[in-house]
CSV table of C-alpha atoms in Angstrom, one decimal:
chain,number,residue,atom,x,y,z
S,138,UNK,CA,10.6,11.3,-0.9
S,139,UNK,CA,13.1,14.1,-0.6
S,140,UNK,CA,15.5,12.8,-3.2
S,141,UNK,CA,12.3,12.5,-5.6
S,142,UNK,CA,11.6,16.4,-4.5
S,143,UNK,CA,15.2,17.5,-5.2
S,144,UNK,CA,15.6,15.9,-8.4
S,145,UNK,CA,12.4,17.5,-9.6
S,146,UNK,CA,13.4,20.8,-8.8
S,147,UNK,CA,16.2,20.4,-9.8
S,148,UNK,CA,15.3,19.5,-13.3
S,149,UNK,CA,12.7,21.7,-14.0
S,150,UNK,CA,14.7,24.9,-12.4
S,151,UNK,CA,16.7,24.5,-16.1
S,152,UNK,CA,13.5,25.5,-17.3
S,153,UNK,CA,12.1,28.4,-15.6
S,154,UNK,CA,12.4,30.4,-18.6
S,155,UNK,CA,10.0,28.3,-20.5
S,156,UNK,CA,6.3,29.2,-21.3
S,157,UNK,CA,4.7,26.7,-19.0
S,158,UNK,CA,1.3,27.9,-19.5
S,159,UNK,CA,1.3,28.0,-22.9
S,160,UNK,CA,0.3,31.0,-25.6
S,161,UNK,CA,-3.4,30.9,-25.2
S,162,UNK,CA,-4.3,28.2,-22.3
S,163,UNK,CA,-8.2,29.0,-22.9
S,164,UNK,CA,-7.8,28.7,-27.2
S,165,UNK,CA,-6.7,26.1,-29.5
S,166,UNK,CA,-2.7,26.2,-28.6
S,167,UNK,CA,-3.0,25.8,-25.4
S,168,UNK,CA,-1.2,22.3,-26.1
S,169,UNK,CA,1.7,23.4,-26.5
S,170,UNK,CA,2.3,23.7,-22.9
S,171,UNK,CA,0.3,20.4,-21.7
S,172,UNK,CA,2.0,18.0,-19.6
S,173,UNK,CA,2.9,15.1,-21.4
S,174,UNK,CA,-0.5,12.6,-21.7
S,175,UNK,CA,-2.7,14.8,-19.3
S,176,UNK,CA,-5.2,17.0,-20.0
S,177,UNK,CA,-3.2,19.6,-17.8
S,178,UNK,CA,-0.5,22.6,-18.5
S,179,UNK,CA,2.5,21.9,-17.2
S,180,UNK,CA,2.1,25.2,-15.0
S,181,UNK,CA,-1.2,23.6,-13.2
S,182,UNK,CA,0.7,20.3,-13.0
S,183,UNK,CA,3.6,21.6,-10.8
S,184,UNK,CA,1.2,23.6,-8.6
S,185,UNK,CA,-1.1,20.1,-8.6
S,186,UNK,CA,2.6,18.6,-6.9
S,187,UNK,CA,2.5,20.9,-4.2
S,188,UNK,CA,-1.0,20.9,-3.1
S,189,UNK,CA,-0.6,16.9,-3.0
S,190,UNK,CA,2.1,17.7,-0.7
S,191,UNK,CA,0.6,20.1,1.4
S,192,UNK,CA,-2.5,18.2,1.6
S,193,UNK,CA,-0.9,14.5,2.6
S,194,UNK,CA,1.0,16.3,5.4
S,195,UNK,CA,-2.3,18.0,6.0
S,196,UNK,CA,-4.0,15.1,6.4
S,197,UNK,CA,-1.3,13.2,8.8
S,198,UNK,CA,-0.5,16.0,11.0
S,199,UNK,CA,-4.2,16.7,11.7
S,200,UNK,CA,-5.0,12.8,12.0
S,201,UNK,CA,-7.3,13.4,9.7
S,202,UNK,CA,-10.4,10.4,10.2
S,203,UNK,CA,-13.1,10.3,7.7
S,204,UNK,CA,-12.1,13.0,4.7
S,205,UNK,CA,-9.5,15.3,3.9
S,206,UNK,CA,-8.9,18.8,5.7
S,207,UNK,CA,-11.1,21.1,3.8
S,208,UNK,CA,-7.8,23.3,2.7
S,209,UNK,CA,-6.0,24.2,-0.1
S,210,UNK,CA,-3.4,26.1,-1.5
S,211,UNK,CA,-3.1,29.7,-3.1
S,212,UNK,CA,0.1,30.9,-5.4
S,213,UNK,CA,0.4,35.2,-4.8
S,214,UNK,CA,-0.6,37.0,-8.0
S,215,UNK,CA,2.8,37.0,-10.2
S,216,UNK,CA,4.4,33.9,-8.8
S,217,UNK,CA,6.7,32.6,-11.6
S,218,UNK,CA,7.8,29.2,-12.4
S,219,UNK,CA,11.1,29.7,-9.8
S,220,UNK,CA,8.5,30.5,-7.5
S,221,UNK,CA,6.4,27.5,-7.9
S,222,UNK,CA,9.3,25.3,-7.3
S,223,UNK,CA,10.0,27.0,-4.0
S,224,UNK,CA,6.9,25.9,-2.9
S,225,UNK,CA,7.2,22.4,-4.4
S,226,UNK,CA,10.1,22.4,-2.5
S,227,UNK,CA,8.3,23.5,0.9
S,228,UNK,CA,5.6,21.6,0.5
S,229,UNK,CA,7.7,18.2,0.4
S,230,UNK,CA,9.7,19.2,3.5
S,231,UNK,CA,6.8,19.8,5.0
S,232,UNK,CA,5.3,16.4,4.2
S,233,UNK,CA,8.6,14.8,4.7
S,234,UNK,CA,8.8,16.2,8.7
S,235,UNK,CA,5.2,15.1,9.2
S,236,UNK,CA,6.2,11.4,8.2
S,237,UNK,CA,9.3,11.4,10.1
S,238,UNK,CA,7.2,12.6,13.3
S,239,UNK,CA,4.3,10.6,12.9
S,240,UNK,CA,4.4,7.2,14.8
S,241,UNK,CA,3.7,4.0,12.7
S,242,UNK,CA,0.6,3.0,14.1
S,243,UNK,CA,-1.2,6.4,13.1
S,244,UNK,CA,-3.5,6.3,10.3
S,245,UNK,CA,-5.0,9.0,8.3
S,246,UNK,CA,-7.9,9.2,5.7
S,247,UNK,CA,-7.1,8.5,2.7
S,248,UNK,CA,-9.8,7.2,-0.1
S,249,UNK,CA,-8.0,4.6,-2.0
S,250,UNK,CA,-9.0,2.4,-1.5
S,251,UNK,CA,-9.1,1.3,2.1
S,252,UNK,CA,-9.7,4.9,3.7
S,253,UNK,CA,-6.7,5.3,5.2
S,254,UNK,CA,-2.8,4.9,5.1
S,255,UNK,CA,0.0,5.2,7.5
S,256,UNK,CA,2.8,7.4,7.3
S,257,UNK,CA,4.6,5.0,5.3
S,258,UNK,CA,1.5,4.8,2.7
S,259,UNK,CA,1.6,8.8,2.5
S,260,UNK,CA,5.1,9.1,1.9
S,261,UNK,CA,4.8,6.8,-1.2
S,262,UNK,CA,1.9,8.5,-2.7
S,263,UNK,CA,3.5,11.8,-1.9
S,264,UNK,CA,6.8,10.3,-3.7
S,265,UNK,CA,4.4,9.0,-6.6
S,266,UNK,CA,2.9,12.4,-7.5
S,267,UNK,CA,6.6,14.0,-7.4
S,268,UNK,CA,7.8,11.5,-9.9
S,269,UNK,CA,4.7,10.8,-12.2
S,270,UNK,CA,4.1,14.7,-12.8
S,271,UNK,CA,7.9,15.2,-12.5
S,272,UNK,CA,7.5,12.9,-15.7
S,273,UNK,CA,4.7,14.8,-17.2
S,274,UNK,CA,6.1,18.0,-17.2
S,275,UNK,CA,9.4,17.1,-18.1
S,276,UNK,CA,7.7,15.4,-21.3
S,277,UNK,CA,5.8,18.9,-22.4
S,278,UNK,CA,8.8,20.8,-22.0
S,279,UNK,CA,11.3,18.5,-24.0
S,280,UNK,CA,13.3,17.6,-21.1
S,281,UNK,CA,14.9,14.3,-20.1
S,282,UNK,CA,13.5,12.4,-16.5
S,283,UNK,CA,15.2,9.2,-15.1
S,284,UNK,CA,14.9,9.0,-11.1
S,285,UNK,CA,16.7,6.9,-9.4
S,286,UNK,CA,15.7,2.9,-9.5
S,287,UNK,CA,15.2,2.9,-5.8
S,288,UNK,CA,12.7,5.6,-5.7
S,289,UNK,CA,10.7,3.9,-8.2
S,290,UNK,CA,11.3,0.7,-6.0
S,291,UNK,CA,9.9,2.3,-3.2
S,292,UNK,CA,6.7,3.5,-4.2
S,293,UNK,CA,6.0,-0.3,-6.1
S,294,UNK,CA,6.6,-2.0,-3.2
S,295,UNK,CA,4.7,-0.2,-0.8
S,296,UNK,CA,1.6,1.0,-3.0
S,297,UNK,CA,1.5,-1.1,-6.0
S,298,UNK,CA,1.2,-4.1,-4.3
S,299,UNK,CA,-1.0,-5.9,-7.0
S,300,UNK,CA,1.9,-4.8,-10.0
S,301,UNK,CA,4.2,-7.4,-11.0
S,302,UNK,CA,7.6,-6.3,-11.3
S,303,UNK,CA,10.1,-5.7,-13.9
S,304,UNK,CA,13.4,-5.1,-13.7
S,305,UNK,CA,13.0,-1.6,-14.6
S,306,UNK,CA,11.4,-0.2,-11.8
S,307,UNK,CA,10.6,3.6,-13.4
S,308,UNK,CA,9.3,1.8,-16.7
S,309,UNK,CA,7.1,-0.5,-14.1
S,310,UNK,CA,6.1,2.8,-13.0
S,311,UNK,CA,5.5,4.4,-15.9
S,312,UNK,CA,3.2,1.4,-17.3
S,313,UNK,CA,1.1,0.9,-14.2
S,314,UNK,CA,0.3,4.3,-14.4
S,315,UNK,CA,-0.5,4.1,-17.9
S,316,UNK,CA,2.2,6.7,-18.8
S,317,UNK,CA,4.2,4.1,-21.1
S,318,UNK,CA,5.1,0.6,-22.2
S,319,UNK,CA,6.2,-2.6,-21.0
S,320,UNK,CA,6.4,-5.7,-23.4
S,321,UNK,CA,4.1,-8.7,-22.9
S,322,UNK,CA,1.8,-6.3,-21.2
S,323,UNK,CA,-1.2,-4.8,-22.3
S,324,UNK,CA,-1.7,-0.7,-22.0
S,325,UNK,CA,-3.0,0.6,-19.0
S,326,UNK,CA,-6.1,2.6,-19.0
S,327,UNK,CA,-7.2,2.6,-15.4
S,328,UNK,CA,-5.3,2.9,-12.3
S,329,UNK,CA,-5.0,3.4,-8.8
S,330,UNK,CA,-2.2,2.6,-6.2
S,331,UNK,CA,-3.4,0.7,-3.2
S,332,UNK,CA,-3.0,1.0,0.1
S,333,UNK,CA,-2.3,-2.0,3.0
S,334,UNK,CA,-5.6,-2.9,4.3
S,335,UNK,CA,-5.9,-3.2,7.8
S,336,UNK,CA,-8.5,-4.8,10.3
S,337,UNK,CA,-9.1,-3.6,13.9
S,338,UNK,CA,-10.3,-5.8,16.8
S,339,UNK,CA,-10.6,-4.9,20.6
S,340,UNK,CA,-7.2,-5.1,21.9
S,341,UNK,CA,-5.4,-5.7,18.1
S,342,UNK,CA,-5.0,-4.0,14.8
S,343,UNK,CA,-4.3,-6.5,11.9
S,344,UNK,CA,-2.1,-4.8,9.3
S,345,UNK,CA,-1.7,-5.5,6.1
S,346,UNK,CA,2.1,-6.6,4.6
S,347,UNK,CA,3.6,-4.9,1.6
S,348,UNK,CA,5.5,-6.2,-0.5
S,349,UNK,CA,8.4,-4.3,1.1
S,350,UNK,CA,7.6,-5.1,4.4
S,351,UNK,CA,7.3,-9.3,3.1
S,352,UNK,CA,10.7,-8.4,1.5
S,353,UNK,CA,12.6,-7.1,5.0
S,354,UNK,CA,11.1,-10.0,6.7
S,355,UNK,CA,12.6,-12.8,4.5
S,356,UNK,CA,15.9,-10.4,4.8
S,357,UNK,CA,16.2,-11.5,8.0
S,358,UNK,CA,14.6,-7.6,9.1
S,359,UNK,CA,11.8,-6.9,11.3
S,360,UNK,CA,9.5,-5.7,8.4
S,361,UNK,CA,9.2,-2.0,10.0
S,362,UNK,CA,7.3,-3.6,13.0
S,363,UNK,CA,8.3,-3.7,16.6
S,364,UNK,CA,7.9,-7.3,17.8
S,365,UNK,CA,7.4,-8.5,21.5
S,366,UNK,CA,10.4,-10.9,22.3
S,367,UNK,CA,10.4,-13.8,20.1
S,368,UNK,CA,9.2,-12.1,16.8
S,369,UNK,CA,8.6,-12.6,14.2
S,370,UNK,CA,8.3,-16.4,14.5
S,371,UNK,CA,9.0,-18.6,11.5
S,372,UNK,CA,5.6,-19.0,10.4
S,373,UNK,CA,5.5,-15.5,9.7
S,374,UNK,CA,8.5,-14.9,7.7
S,375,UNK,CA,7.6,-18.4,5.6
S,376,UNK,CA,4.2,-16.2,4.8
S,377,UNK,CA,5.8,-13.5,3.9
S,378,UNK,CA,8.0,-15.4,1.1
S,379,UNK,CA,4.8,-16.7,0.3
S,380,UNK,CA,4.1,-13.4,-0.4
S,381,UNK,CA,6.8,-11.9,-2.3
S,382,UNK,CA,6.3,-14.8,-4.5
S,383,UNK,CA,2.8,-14.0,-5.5
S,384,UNK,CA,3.8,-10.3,-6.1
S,385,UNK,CA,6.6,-11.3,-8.4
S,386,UNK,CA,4.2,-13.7,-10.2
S,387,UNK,CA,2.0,-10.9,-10.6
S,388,UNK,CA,-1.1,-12.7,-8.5
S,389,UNK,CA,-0.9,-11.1,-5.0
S,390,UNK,CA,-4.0,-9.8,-3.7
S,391,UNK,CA,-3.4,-7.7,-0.8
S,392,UNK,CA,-6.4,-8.0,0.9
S,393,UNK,CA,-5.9,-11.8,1.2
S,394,UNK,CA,-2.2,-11.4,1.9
S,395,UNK,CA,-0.9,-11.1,5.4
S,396,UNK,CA,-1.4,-9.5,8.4
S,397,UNK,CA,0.9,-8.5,11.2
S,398,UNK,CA,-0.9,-8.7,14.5
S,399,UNK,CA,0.0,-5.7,16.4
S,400,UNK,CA,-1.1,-5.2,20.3
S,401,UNK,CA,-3.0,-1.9,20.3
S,402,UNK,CA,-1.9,-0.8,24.2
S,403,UNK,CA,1.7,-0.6,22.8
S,404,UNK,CA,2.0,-0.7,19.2
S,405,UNK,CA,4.2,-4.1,19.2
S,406,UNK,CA,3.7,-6.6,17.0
S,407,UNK,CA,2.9,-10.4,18.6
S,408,UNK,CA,2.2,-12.5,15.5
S,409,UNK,CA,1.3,-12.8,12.1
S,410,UNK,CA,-2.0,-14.6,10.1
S,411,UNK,CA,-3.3,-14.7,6.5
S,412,UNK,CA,-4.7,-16.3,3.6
S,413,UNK,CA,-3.0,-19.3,1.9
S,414,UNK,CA,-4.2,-17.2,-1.3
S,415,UNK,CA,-7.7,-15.9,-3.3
S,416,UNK,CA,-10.7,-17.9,-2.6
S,417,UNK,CA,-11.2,-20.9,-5.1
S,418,UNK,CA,-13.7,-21.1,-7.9
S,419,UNK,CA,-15.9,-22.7,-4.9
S,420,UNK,CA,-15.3,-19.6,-2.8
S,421,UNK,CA,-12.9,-21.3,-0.5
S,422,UNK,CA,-9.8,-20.1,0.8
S,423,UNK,CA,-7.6,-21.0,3.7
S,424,UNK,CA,-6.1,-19.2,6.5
S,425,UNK,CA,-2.8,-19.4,8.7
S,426,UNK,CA,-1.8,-17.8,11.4
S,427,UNK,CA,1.4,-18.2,14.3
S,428,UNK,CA,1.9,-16.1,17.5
S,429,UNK,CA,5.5,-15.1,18.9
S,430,UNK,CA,5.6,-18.0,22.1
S,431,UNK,CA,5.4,-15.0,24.4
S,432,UNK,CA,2.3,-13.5,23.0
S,433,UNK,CA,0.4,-17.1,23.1
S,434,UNK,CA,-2.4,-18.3,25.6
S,435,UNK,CA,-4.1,-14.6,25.7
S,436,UNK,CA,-6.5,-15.0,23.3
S,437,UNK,CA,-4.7,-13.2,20.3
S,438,UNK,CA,-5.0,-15.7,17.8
S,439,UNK,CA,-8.7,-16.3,18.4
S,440,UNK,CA,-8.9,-12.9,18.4
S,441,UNK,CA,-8.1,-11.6,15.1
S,442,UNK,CA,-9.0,-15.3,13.3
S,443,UNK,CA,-13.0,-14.2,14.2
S,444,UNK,CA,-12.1,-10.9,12.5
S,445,UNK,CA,-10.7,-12.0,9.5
S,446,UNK,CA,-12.9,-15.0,9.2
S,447,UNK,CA,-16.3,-12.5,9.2
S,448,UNK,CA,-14.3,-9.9,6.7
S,449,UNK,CA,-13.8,-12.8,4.5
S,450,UNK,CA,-17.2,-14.0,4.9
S,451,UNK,CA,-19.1,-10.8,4.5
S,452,UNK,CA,-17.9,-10.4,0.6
S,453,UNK,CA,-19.5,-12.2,-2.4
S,454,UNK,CA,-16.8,-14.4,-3.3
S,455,UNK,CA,-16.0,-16.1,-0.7
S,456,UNK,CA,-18.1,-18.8,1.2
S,457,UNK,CA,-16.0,-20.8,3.3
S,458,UNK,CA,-12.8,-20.3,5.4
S,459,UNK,CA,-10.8,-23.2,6.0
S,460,UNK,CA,-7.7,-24.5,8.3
S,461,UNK,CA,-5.0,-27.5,8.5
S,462,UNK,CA,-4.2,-27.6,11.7
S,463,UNK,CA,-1.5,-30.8,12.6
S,464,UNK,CA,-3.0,-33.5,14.9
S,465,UNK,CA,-0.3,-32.7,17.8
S,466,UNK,CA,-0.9,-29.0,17.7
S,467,UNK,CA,-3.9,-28.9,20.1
S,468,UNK,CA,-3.1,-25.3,21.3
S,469,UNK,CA,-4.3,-24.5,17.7
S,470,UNK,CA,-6.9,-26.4,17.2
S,471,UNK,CA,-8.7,-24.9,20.4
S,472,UNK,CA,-7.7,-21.7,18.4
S,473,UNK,CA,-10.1,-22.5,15.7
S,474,UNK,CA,-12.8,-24.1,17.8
S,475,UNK,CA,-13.1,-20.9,19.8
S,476,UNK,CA,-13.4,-19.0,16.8
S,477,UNK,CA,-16.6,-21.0,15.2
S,478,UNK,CA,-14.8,-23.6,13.0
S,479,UNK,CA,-15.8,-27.0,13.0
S,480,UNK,CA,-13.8,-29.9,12.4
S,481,UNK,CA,-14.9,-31.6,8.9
S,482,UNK,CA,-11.8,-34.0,8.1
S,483,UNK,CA,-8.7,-35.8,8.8
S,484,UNK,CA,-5.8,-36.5,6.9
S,485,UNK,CA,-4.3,-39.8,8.0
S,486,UNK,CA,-1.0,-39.7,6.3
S,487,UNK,CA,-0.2,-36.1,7.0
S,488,UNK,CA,-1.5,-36.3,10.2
S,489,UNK,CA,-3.4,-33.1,9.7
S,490,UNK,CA,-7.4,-32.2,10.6
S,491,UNK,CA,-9.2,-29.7,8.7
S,492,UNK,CA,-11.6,-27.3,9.9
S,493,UNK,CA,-14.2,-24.9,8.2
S,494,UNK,CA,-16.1,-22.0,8.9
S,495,UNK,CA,-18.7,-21.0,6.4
S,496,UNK,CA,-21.6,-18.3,6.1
C-alpha cells in the first residue's frame, strides 16, 4: 500500500501546475478536467483518495462494528494541488501504521459485501482506491500510469477473489473494474471487490481463504495464519490447491471456498473445512474438513461443521450438504453424526459412506 501511495504522488506531483478542477466545474467545460471514465474532476478524485484513506484507518483503529465513523475530511481554504498530495500522502501512512498495528484476528465494518474485513482486507481496498483513481486522474491529465505487477497482484488476490487472472495483473485490474479491456472478456459494467467471509461459533471463527492465502499454503507457507503444532495438515493445503485452481479457472466462489478454523481464546489456527464447490443444479454440495492431530477430540470439527452446514442451508440454493467419509475413519464419521448428518450410502469399492444433511 505505500509503494502504491508513493508512486501516486509521485506521478501526479509532475503535475501540480495543471488545472485540475477545470475552467468552469459547474458549466459545460467542466470535462476538461474529469478523471478519466468518472463523472468526477480530477481535483475531487485525489481528495476522494485521501478520505478513503483516512476513513479505512478510521474504521480499523476504532474497531469500528456495525458502520463507519461518522467523520470526514476537510481541505483549508486555498489548499493547492501540492497540498492535496501531502495529505494523500498522510493519509496512507496513517492507514498503513493502523494495518501494521492491528492484530489479524480484528475485524472492522466494512459493507461489501460481508460487513467486515480484516486488516489485510483494508489494506487492499485502501491499495485499490490509490491505484484505480491514481489511473483516473492520470488519464484526465494526459499522463502515463503503470504500477508495479505485484501491487496489482496484491489487491486481485486478496479482494478479487471471484476474477480470473491474466497475466497482466494492472490490465486484470483495470477490466474488473470496468476501467479497460481484456480479450475474450466481455466489458464490465458493475463491480465490487469482495471481502473473505467469515463464520463465528462459540469458541471458533471460520475464515475465509483468499486466493493469496490458498497460494502461500500450497507454497509450502502458513497462509498468514498461526497454526497450533501440526498445521496446517495436508487436507488443508490439498483444499487450498483446490482453490487456486477454481480461481485461475475463473469459477471460485468464495463463500463456498475454504475456511481456516481459528481458536478464538488465542487466535491460532487448528484446522481447515470447506466446500468441494457450488451447490449442484439439485442444490447439493459437499463439504470437507481436517483438524491438525493436536487440535482433534475437542469438539472443533463438530463445531464449525453445524455452522457451516445451517449457513449453507439457510440460502435458497442450496438444499442438502453432503459428506464422504472413508469406512476406517470412524473419528470422522462420529464428526458428522454429532453434527445432524445421517448416513444414506455406501460405496463398496471405494470403501467410502456418505452422509447428508438436508433442510
Amino acid at each position: 500500500m505505500e509503494e502504491a501511495v508513493a508512486g501516486c504522488v509521485a506521478l501526479l506531483r509532475t503535475a501540480t501546475g495543471q488545472d485540475w478542477d477545470g475552467p468552469d466545474w459547474d458549466g459545460p467545460d467542466w470535462e476538461k478536467a474529469k478523471a478519466g471514465r468518472l463523472e468526477w474532476s480530477c481535483r475531487y478524485t485525489a481528495e476522494h483518495i485521501a478520505g478513503d484513506l483516512i476513513a479505512y484507518a478510521g474504521q480499523l483503529a476504532g474497531r469500528a462494528q456495525h458502520a463507519y465513523v461518522p467523520f470526514d475530511i476537510a481541505f483549508d481554504d486555498g489548499t493547492d494541488n501540492s497540498g492535496v498530495l501531502d495529505v494523500i500522502g498522510t493519509t496512507g501512512a496513517l492507514l498503513a501504521a493502523a494495518v501494521r498495528t492491528t492484530p489479524r484476528e480484528v475485524r472492522a465494518f466494512h459493507p461489501y459485501p460481508f460487513r467486515s474485513a480484516n486488516r489485510e482486507g483494508f489494506a487492499a481496498m485502501g491499495t485499490a482506491e490509490v491505484l484505480l483513481h491514481t489511473h483516473d486522474i492520470a488519464e484526465g491529465l494526459g499522463l502515463t500510469y503503470q504500477p508495479a505487477p505485484e501491487i496489482s497482484e496484491f489487491v486481485l488476490g486478496r479482494i478479487f477473489p471471484h476474477i480470473r487472472p491474466a497475466a497482466d495483473h494492472w490490465r486484470t485490474l483495470l477490466w474488473a473494474t470496468g476501467r479497460g479491456d481484456l480479450p475474450g472478456r466481455a466489458p464490465v459494467t458493475d463491480w465490487r471487490w469482495h471481502n473473505n467471509l467469515v463464520h463465528a461459533t462459540d469458541r471458533l471463527t471460520l475464515q475465509g481463504l483468499t486466493p493469496a492465502a490458498a497460494g502461500d499454503l500450497v507454497a509450502g507457507g502458513d497462509g498468514g495464519f498461526e497454526w497450533i503444532e501440526g498445521g496446517p495438515y495436508e487436507g488443508t493445503r490439498e483444499a487450498a490447491t483446490f482453490l487456486l485452481k477454481a480461481y485461475a479457472s475463473g469459477v471460485h466462489r468464495p463463500e463456498f471456498g475454504v475456511f481456516a478454523l481459528v481458536r478464538r481464546e488465542d487466535g491460532r489456527a487448528v484446522g481447515g473445512m470447506g466446500f468441494h464447490g457450488t451447490p449442484d443444479e439439485e442444490g447439493r454440495t459437499e463439504v470437507g474438513y481436517d483438524l491438525a492431530e493436536a487440535a482433534r477430540g475437542q469438539g472443533y470439527a463438530t463445531e464449525a461443521l453445524r455452522a457451516l452446514s445451517e449457513w449453507a442451508l439457510a440460502r435458497d440454493d442450496v438444499h442438502t450438504v453432503f459428506a464422504t467419509i472413508e469406512r476406517d475413519n470412524l473419528a470422522s464419521q462420529a464428526v458428522v453424526t454429532r453434527a445432524g448428518f445421517r448416513k444414506v450410502s455406501e460405496d463398496e469399492v471405494e470403501g467410502e459412506f456418505a452422509y447428508e444433511l438436508g433442510r
